[in-house]
mmCIF file of C-alpha atoms in Angstrom:
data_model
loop_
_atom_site.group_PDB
_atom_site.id
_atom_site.type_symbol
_atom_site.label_atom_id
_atom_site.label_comp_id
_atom_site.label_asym_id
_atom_site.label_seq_id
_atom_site.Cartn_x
_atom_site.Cartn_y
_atom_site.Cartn_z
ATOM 1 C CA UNK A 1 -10.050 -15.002 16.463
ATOM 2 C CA UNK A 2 -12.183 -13.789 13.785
ATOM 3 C CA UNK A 3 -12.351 -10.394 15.304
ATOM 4 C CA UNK A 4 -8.499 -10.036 14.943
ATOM 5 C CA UNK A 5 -8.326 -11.530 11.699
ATOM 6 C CA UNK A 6 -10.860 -8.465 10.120
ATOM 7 C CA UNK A 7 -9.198 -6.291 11.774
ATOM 8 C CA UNK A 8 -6.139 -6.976 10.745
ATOM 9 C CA UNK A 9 -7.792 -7.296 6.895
ATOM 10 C CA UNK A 10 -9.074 -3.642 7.181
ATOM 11 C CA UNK A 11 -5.938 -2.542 8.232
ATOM 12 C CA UNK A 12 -4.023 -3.988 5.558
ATOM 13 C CA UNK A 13 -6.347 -3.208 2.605
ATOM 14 C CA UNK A 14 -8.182 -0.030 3.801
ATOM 15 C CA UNK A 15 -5.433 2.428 3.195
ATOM 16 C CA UNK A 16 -4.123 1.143 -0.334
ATOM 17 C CA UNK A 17 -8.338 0.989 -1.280
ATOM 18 C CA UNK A 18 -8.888 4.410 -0.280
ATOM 19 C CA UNK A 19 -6.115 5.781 -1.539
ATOM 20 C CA UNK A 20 -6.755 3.623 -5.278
ATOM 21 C CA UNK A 21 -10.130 5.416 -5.251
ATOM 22 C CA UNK A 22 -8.408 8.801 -4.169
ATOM 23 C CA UNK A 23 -6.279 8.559 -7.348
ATOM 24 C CA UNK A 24 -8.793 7.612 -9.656
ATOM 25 C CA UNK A 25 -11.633 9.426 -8.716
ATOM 26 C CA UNK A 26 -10.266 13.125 -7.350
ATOM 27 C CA UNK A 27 -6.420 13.488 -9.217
ATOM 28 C CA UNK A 28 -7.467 11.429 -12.482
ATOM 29 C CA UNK A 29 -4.372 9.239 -12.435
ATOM 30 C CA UNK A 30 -3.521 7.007 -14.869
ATOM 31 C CA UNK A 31 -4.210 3.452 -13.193
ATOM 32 C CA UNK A 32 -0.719 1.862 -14.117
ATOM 33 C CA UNK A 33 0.758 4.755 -12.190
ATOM 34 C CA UNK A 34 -1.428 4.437 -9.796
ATOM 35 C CA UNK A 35 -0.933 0.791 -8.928
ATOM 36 C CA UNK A 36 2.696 1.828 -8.891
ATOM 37 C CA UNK A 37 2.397 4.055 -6.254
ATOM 38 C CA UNK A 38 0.321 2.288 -4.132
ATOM 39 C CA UNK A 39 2.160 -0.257 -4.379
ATOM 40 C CA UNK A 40 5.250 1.257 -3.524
ATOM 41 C CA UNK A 41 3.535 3.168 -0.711
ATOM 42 C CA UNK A 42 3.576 -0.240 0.993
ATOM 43 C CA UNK A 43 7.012 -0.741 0.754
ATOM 44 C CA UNK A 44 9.878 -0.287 3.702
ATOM 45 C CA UNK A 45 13.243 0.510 1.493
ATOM 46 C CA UNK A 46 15.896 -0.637 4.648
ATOM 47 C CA UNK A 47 13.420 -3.747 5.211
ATOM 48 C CA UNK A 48 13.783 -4.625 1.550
ATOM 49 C CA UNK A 49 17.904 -3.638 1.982
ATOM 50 C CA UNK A 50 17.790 -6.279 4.791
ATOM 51 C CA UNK A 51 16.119 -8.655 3.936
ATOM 52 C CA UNK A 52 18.431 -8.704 0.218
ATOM 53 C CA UNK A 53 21.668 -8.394 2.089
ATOM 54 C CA UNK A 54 20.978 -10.069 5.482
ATOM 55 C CA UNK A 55 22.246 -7.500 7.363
ATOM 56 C CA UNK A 56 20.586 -4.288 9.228
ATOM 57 C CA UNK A 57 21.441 -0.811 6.936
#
């Protein structure tokens, strides 16, 4: 159970860390755009549409 649960913790946070350090470190981003965009990275737009609505796009 553990096992699953750390895996499942690297797989959420891994990519949005790497990519954080990516931003900051190699293109110099400012870090309110950058929590933008990795935020929004994360983001389905027609699972957002459906789950407003109710009803598949």
């Amino acid at each position: 159970m553990i096992k699953i649960a750390g895996l499942g913790l690297m797989a959420a946070l891994l990519p949005p860390l790497l990519a954080w350090i990516y931003g900051l470190v190699f293109r110099r981003m400012n870090p309110a755009i950058l929590a933008g965009a990795c935020a929004g990275a994360s983001n389905s737009t027609p699972a957002m549409k459906t789950r407003i609505t109710g009803q598949p796009s």
